[in-house]
Short mmCIF file of C-alpha atoms and ligand atoms in Angstrom, two decimals:
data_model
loop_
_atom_site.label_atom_id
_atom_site.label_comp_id
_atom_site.label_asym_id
_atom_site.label_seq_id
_atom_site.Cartn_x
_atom_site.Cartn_y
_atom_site.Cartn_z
CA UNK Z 221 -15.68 14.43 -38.87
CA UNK Z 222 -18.98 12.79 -39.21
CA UNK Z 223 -19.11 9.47 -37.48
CA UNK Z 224 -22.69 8.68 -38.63
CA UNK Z 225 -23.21 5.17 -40.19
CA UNK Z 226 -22.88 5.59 -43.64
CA UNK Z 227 -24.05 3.01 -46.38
CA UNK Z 228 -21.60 0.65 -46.72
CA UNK Z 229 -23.17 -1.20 -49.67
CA UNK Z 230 -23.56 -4.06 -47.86
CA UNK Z 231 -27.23 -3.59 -47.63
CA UNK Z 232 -29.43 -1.49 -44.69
CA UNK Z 233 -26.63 -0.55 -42.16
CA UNK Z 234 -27.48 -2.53 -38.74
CA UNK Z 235 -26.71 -0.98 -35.49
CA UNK Z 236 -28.21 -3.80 -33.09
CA UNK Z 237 -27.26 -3.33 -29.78
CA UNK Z 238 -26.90 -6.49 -28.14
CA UNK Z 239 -28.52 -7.09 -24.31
CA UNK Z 240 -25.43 -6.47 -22.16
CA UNK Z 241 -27.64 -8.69 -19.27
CA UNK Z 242 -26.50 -8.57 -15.92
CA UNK Z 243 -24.08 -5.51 -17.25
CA UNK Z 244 -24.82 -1.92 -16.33
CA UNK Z 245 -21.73 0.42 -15.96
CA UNK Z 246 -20.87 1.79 -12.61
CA UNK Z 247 -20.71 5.05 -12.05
CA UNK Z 248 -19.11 7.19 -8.88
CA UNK Z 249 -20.09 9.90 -6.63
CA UNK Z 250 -20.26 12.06 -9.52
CA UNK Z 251 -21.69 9.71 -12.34
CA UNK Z 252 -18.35 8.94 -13.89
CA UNK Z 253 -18.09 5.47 -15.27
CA UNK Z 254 -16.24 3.62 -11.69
CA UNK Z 255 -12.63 2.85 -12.39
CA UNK Z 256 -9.97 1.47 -9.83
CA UNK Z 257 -6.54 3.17 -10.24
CA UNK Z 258 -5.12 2.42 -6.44
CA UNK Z 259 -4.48 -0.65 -5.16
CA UNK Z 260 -5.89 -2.23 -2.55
CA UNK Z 261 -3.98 -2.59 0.53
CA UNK Z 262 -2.94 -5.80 1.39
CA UNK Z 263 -0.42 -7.75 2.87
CA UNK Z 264 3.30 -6.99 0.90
CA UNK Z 265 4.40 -10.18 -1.18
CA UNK Z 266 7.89 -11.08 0.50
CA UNK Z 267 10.69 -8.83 -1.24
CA UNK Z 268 12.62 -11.45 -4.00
CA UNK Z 269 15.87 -11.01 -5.62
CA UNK Z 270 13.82 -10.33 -8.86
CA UNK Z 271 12.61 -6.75 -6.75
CA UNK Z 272 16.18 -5.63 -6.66
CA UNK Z 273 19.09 -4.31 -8.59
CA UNK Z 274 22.47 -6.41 -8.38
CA UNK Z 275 23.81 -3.79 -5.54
CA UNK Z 276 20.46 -4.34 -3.34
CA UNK Z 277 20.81 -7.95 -3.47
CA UNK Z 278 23.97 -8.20 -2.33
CA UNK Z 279 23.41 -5.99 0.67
CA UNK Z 280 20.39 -8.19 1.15
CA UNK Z 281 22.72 -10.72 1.80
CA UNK Z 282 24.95 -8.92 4.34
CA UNK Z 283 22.10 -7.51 6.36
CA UNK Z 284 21.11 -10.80 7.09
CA UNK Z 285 24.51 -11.98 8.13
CA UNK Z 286 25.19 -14.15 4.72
CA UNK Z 287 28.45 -13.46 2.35
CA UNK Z 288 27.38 -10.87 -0.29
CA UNK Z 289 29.58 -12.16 -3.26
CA UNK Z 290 27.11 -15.28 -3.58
CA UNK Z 291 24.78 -13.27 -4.80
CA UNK Z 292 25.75 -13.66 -8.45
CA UNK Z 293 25.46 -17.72 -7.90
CA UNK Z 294 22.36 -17.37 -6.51
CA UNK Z 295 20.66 -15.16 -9.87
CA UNK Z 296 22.68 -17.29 -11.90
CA UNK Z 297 20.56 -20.47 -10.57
CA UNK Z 298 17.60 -18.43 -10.80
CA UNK Z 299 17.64 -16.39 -13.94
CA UNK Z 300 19.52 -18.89 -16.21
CA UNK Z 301 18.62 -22.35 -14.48
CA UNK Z 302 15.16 -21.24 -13.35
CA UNK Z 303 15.18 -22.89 -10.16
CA UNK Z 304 14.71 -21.75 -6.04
CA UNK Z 305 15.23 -24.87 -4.69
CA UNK Z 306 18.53 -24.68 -2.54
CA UNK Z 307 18.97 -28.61 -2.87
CA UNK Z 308 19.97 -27.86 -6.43
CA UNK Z 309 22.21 -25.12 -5.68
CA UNK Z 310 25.05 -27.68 -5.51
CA UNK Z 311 27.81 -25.05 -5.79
CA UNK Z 312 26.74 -23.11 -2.54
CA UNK Z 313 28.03 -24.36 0.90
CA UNK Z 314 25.30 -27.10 2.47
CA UNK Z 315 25.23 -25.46 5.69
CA UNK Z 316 24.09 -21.60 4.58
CA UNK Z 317 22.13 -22.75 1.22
CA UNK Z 318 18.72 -22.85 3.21
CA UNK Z 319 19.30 -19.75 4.35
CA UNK Z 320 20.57 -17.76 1.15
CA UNK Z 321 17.23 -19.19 -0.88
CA UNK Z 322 15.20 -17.55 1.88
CA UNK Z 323 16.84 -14.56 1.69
CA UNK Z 324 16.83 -14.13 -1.86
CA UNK Z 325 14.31 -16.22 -3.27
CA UNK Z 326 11.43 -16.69 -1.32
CA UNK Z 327 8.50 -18.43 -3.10
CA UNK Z 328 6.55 -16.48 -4.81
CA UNK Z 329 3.75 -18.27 -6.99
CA UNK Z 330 1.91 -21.39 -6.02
CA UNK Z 331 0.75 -23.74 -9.09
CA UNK Z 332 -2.90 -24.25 -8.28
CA UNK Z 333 -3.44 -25.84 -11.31
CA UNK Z 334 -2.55 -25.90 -14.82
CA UNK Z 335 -4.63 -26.56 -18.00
CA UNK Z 336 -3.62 -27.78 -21.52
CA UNK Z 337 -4.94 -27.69 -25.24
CA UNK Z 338 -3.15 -27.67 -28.63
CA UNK Z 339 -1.81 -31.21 -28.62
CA UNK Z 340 0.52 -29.77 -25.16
CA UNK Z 341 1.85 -26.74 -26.95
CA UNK Z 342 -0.81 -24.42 -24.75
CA UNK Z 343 -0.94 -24.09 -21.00
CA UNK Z 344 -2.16 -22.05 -18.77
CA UNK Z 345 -1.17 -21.56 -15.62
CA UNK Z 346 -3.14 -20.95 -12.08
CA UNK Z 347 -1.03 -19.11 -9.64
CA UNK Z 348 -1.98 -18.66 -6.06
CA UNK Z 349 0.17 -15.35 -4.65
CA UNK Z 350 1.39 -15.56 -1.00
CA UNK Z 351 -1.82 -13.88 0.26
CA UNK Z 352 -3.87 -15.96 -1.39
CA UNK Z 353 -4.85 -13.69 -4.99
CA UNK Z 354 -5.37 -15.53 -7.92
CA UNK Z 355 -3.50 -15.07 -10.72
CA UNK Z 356 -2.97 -16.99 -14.82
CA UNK Z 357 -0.78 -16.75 -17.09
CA UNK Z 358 -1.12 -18.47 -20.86
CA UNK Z 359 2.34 -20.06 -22.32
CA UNK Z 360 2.10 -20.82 -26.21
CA UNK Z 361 4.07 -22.65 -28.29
CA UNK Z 362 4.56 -21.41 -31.75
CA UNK Z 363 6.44 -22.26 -34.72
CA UNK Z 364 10.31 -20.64 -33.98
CA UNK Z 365 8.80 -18.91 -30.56
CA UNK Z 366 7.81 -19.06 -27.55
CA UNK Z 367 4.73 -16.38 -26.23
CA UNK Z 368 3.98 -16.13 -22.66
CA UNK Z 369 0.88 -13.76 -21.73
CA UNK Z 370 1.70 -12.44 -18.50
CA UNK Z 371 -0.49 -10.82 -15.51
CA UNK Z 372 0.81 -7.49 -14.12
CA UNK Z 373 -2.55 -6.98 -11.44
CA UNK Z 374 -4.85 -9.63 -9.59
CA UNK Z 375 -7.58 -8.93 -11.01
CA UNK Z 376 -8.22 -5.20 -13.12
CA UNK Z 377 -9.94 -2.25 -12.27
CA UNK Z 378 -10.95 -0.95 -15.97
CA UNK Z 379 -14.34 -2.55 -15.58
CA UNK Z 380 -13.72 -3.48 -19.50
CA UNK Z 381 -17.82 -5.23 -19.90
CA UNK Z 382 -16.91 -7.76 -22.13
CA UNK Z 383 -13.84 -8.80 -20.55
CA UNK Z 384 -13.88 -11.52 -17.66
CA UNK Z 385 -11.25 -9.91 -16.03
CA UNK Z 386 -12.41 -6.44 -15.87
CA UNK Z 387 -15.45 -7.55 -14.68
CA UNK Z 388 -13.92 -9.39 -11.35
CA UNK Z 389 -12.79 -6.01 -10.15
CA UNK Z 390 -9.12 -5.45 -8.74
CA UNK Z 391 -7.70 -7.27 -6.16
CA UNK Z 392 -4.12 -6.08 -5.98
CA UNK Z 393 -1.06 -4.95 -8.19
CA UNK Z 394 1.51 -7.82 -8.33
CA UNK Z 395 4.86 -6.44 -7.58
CA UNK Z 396 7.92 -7.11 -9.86
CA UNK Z 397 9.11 -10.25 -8.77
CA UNK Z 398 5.97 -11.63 -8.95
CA UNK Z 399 5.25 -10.59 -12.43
CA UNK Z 400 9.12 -12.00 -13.62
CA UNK Z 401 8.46 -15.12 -11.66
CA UNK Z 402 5.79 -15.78 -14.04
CA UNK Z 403 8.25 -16.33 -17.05
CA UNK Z 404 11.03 -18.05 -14.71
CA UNK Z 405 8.47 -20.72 -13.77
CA UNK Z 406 7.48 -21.04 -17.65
CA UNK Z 407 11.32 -21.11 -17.99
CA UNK Z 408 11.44 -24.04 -15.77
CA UNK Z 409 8.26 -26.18 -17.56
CA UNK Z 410 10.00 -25.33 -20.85
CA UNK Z 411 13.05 -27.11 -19.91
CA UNK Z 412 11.60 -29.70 -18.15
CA UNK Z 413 9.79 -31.06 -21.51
CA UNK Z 414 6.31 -29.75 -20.56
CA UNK Z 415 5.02 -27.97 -23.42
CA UNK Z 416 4.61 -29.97 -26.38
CA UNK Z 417 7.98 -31.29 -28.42
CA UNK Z 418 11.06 -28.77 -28.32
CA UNK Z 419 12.40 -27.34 -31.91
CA UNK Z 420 16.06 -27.30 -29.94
CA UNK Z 421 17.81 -27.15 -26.70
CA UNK Z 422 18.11 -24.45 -24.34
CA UNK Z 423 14.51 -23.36 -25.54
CA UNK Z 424 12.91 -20.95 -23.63
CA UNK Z 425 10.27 -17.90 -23.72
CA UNK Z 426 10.88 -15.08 -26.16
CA UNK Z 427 8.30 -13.54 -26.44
CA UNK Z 428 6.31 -11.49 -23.48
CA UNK Z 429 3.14 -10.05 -23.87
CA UNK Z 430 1.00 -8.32 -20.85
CA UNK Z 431 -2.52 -9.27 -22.10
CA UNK Z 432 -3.02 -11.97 -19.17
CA UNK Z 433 -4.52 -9.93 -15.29
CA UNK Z 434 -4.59 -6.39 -15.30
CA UNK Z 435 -3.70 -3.21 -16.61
CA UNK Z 436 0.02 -3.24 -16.82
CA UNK Z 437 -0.01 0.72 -16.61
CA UNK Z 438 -2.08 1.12 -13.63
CA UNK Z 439 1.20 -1.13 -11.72
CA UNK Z 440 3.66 0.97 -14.33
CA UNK Z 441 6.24 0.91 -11.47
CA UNK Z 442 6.24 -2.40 -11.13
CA UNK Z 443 5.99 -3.48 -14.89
CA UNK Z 444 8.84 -1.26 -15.30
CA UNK Z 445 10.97 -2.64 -13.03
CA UNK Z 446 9.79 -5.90 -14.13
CA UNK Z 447 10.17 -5.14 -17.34
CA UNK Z 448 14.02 -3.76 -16.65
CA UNK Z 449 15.00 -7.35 -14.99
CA UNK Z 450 13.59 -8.60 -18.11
CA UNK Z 451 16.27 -7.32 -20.46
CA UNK Z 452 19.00 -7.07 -18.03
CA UNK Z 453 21.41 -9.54 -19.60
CA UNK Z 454 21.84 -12.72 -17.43
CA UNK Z 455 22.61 -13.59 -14.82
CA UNK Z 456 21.60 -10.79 -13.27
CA UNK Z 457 18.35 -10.84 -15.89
CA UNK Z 458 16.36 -13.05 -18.41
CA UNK Z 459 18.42 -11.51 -21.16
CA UNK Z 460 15.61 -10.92 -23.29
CA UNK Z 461 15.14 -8.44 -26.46
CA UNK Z 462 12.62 -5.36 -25.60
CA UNK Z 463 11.18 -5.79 -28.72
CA UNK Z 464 9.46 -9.12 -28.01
CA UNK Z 465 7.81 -7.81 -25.08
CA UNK Z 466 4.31 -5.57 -25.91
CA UNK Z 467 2.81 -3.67 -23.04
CA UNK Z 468 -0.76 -3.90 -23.85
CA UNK Z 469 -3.50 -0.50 -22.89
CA UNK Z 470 -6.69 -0.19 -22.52
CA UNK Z 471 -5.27 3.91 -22.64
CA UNK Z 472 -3.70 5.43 -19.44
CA UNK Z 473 -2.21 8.35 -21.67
CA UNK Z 474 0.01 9.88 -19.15
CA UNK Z 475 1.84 6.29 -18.41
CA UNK Z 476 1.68 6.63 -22.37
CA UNK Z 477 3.29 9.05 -22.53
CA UNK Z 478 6.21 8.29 -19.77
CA UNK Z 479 6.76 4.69 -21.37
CA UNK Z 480 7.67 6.46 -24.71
CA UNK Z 481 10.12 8.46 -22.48
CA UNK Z 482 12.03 5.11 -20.64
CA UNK Z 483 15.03 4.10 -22.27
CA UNK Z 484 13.58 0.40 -23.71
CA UNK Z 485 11.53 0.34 -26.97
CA UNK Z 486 9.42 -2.55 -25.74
CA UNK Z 487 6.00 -3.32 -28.36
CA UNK Z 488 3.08 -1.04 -27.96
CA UNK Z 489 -0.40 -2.06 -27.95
CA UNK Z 490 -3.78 0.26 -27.69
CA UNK Z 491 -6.99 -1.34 -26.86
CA UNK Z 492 -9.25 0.68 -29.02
CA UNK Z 493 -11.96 -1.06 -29.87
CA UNK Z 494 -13.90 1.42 -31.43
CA UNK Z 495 -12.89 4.30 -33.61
CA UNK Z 496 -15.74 7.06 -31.95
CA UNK Z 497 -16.23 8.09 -28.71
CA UNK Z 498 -20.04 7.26 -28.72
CA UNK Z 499 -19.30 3.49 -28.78
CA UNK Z 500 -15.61 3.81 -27.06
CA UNK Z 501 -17.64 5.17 -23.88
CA UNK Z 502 -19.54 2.37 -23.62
CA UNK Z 503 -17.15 -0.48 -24.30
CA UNK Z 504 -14.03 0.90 -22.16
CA UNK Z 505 -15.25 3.14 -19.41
CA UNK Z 506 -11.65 4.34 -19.18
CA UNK Z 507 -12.59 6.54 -22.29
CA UNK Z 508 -14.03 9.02 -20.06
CA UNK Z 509 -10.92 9.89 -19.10
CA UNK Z 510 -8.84 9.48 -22.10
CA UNK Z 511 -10.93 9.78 -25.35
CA UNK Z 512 -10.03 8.04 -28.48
CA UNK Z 513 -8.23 10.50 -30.00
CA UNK Z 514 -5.96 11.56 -27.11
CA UNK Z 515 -5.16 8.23 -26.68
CA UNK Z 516 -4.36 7.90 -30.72
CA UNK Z 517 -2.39 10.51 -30.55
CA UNK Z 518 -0.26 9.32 -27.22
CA UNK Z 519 0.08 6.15 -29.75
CA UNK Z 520 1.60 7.76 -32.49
CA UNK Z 521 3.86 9.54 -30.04
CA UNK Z 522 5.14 6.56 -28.97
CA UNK Z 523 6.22 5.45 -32.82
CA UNK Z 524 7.32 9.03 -33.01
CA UNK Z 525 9.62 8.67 -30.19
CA UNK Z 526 10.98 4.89 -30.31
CA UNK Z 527 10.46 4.44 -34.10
CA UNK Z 528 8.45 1.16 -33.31
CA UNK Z 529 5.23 0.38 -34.77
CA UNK Z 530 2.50 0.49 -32.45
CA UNK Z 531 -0.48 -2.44 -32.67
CA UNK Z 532 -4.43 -1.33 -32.38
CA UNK Z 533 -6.16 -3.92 -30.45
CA UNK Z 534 -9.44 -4.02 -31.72
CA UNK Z 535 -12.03 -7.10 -30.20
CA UNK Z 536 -14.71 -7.61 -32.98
CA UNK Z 537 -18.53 -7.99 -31.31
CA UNK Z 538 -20.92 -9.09 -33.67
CA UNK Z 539 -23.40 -6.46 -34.58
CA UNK Z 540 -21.30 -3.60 -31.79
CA UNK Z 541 -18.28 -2.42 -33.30
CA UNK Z 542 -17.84 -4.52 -36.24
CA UNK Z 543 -19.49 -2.80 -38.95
CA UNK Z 544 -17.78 -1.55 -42.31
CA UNK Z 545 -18.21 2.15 -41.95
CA UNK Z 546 -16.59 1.73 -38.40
CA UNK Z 547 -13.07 0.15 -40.08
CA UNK Z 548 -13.25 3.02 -42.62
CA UNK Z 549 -13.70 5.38 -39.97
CA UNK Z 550 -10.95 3.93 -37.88
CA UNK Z 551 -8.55 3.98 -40.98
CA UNK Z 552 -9.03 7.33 -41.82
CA UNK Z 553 -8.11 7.82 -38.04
CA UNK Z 554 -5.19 6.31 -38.15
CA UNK Z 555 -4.09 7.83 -41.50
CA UNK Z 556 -4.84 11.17 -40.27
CA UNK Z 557 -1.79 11.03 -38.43
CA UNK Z 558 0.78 9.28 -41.18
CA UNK Z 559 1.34 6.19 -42.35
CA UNK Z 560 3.20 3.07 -41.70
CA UNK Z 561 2.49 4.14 -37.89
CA UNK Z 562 0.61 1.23 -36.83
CA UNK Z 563 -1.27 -2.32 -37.48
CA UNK Z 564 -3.96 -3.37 -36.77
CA UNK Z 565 -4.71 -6.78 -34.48
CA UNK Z 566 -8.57 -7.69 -34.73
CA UNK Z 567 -9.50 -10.10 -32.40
CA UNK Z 568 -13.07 -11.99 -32.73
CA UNK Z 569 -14.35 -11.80 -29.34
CA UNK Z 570 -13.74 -14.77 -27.09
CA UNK Z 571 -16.73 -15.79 -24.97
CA UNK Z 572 -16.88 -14.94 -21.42
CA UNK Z 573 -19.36 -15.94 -18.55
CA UNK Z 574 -22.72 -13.84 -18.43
CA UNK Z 575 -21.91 -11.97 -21.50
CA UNK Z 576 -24.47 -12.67 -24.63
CA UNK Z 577 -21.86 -10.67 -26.57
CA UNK Z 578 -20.26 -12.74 -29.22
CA UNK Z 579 -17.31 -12.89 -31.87
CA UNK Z 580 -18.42 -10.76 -35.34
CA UNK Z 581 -19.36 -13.96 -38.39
CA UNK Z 582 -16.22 -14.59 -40.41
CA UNK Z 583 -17.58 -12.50 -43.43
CA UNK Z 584 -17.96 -9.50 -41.44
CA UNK Z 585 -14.58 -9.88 -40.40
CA UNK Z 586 -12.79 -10.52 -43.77
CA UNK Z 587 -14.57 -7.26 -44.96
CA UNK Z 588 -13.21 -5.35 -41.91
CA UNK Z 589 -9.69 -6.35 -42.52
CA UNK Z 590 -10.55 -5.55 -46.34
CA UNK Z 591 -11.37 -1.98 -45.89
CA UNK Z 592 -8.51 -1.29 -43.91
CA UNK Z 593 -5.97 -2.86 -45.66
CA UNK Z 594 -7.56 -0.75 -48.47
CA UNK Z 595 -6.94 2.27 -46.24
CA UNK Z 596 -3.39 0.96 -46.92
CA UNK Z 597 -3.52 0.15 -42.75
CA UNK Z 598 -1.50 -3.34 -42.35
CA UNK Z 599 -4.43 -5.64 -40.58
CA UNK Z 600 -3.68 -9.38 -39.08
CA UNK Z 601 -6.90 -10.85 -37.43
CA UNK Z 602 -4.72 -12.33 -34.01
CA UNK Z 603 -4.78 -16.24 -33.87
CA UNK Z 604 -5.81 -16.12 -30.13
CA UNK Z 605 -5.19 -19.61 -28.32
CA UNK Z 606 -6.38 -20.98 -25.55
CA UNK Z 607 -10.35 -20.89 -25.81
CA UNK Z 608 -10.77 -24.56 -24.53
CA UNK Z 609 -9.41 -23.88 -21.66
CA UNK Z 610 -10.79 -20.32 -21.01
CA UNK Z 611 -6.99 -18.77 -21.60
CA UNK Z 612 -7.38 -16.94 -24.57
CA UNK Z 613 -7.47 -12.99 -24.21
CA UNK Z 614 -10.49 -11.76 -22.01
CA UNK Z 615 -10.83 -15.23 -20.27
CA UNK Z 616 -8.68 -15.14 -17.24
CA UNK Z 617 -10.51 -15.49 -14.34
CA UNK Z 618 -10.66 -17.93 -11.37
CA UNK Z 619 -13.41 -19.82 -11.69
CA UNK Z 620 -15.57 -20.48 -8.40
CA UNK Z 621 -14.17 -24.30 -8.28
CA UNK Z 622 -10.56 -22.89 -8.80
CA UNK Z 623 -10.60 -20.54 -5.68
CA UNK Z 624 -12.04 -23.32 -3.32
CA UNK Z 625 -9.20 -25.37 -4.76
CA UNK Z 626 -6.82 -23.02 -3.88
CA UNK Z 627 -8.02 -22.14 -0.74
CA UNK Z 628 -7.68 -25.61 0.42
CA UNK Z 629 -4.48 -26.13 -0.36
CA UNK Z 630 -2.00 -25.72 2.32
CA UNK Z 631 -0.94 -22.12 3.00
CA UNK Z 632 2.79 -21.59 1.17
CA UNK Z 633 5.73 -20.55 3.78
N1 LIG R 247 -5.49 -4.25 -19.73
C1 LIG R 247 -4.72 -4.47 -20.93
C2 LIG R 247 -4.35 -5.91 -21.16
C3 LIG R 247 -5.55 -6.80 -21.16
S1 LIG R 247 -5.98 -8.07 -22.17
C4 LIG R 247 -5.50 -3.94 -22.11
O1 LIG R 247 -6.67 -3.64 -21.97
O2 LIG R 247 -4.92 -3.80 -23.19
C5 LIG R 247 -5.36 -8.03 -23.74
C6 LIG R 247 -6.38 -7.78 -24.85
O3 LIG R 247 -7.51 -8.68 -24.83
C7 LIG R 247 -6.95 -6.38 -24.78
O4 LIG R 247 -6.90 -5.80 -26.04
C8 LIG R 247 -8.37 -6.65 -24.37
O5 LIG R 247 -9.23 -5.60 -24.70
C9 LIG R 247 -8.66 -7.92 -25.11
N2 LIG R 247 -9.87 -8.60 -24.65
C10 LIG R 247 -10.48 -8.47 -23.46
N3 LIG R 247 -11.57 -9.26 -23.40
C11 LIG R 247 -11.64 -9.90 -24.59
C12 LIG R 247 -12.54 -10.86 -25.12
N4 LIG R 247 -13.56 -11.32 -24.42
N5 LIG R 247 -12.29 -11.32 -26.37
C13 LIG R 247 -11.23 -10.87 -27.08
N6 LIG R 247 -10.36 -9.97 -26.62
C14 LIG R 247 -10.55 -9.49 -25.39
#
């Protein structure tokens, strides 16, 4: 199929391409775009209750000398009271309470600071990880939900240009308990009055989506086991509903492929961003690996196999991907391979340091959600939060001032 701009009779078709300054894309040993799949060594985060099934933690327990049947009180304080602190754990003898918390629940994520916008119904969070990495995650307030925008790496190795993230490079994969600690600690600010004014009691986050740090299937062990703990019903997990957590992609199609094969039908997202390979090369390098119809097709797989719509996330640069002909193109790719598949989340691009790239002009998005949704191709332009604060999606990074803050603060135990 041609992918040539055709007149879209919105006047001379424009194919600008804006100065990507201070941007040119690495390339390895053998000129193939640079992406980082393995993760840094680095010091191991201490192992958490959250990195073990039920079983494990109670052996935990015994192997360092502590009754194993407390176990249960001890994920019942942490998954359904979200709290580590062994002063509150009223219920466990005085003398060995100390010791069980350190055994079980050693502290994970240090708040290095914490921003907020939308009248208090946005924050986002700074985490400092036990060897120092930096890591955010967002926590929104909606009407009848709660949305918490995780980060599965420090850092992300995709090298995404427009992206802050991708362009700080990878640090390290988080392990499970990190990751899960993320949404306990949200857990904990939620109950504690923190964001904005509650709709009821016992309010808490239902909704999970990995779009904070990372590529959450470059760490796929570790999102799966996070995600596992997620459902797990309490105490021994959050309890939560697979379907309100999406695993966002920029398109590892293998870990596509084995995520439609695990036994929880979590949300699917696909980073496209561009419906050709020309442009896809440029904007996500991992396209030289995957292109975009492989990793179309390991999308539609996935609804094959779970029966859950799958969401195309599609950033929209002014004057880069946003024309018309480039949302008829990409809705005659999607209809290609059926309908009622997929949606469609366009997201104007947020601004991120060094990047001249900016968000398409609200007319030239309202006509790119027009033609699809004339393609019959269900298309919701994604209320992103967080902007004044540099949390919305493609923001998260630690700012220069934020890692001297953190590394002056005292080390955690
Ligand atoms: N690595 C995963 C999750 C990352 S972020 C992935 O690529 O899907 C979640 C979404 O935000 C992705 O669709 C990502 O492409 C998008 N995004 C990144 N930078 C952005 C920016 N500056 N503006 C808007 N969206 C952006």
């Amino acid at each position: 199929m041609s992918i040539a701009p055709k007149n879209n009779g919105l006047g001379p078709v424009k194919q600008v391409r804006p100065k990507t300054e201070g941007w040119t894309q690495a390339k390895d040993a053998e000129g193939r775009p640079l992406l980082q799949f393995a993760s840094p060594k680095r010091g191991k985060p201490p192992t958490h209750l959250a990195d073990l099934a039920h079983d494990e933690r109670i052996a935990k327990l015994k192997d360092a000398g502590l009754p194993g049947f407390r176990a249960k009180q001890l994920e019942t304080h942490y998954f359904t009271h979200y709290t580590s602190d062994p002063a509150k754990m009223t219920d466990l003898p005085a003398a060995q309470r100390e010791e069980m918390a350190s055994a079980l629940l050693p502290s994970l994520l240090t708040e290095v600071r914490r921003l907020t916008t939308d009248d208090g119904r946005t924050i986002k969070f700074l985490w400092r990880l036990h060897d120092g990495a930096l890591v955010e995650s967002v926590l929104m307030r909606y009407p009848g939900r709660i949305t918490l925008c995780v980060s599965s790496q420090a850092g992300c190795g995709m090298n995404c240009p427009f992206c802050a993230t991708g362009q700080a490079g990878l640090t390290r994969n988080m392990s499970a308990a990190e990751i899960i600690d993320q949404v306990v600690r949200a857990n904990a600010a939620i109950k504690a009055g923190e964001l904005g004014k509650a709709e009821h009691a016992d309010e808490r986050v239902n909704n999970i989506v990995f779009m904070g740090m990372g590529e959450p299937l470059a760490n796929y062990k570790s999102v799966m086991s996070a995600v596992r703990t997620m459902v797990a019903p309490q105490p021994e997990g959050l309890g939560m509903s697979a379907r309100g957590i999406t695993v966002s992609t920029v398109g590892l199609v293998p870990a596509i492929k084995k995520l439609a094969d695990e036994d929880i039908p979590v949300t699917f997202a696909l980073s496209l961003h561009a419906p050709d390979d020309t442009l896809r090369d440029e904007l996500i390098p991992v396209n030289s690996r995957w292109k975009v119809d492989q990793a179309l097709d390991a999308a539609y797989e996935y609804f094959e196999k779970t029966g859950r719509r799958v969401s195309i996330e599609y950033a929209l640069i002014k004057d880069m991907n946003d024309h018309a002909w480039r949302a008829d193109h990409l809705g005659e790719k999607l209809n290609q391979r059926g309908r009622g598949w997929v949606h469609v989340n366009p997201i104007p691009l947020n601004p991120t340091p060094g990047s001249i790239w900016t968000a398409s002009e609200k007319s030239v998005q309202r006509e790119f959600v027009r033609r699809l949704e004339e393609a019959g191709v269900p298309t919701t332009i994604r209320d992103t939060r967080g902007k004044e604060i540099d949390g919305a999606c493609g923001q998260l990074v630690a700012t220069a001032e934020e890692q001297a803050e953190a590394a002056a603060m005292a080390p955690t135990a």
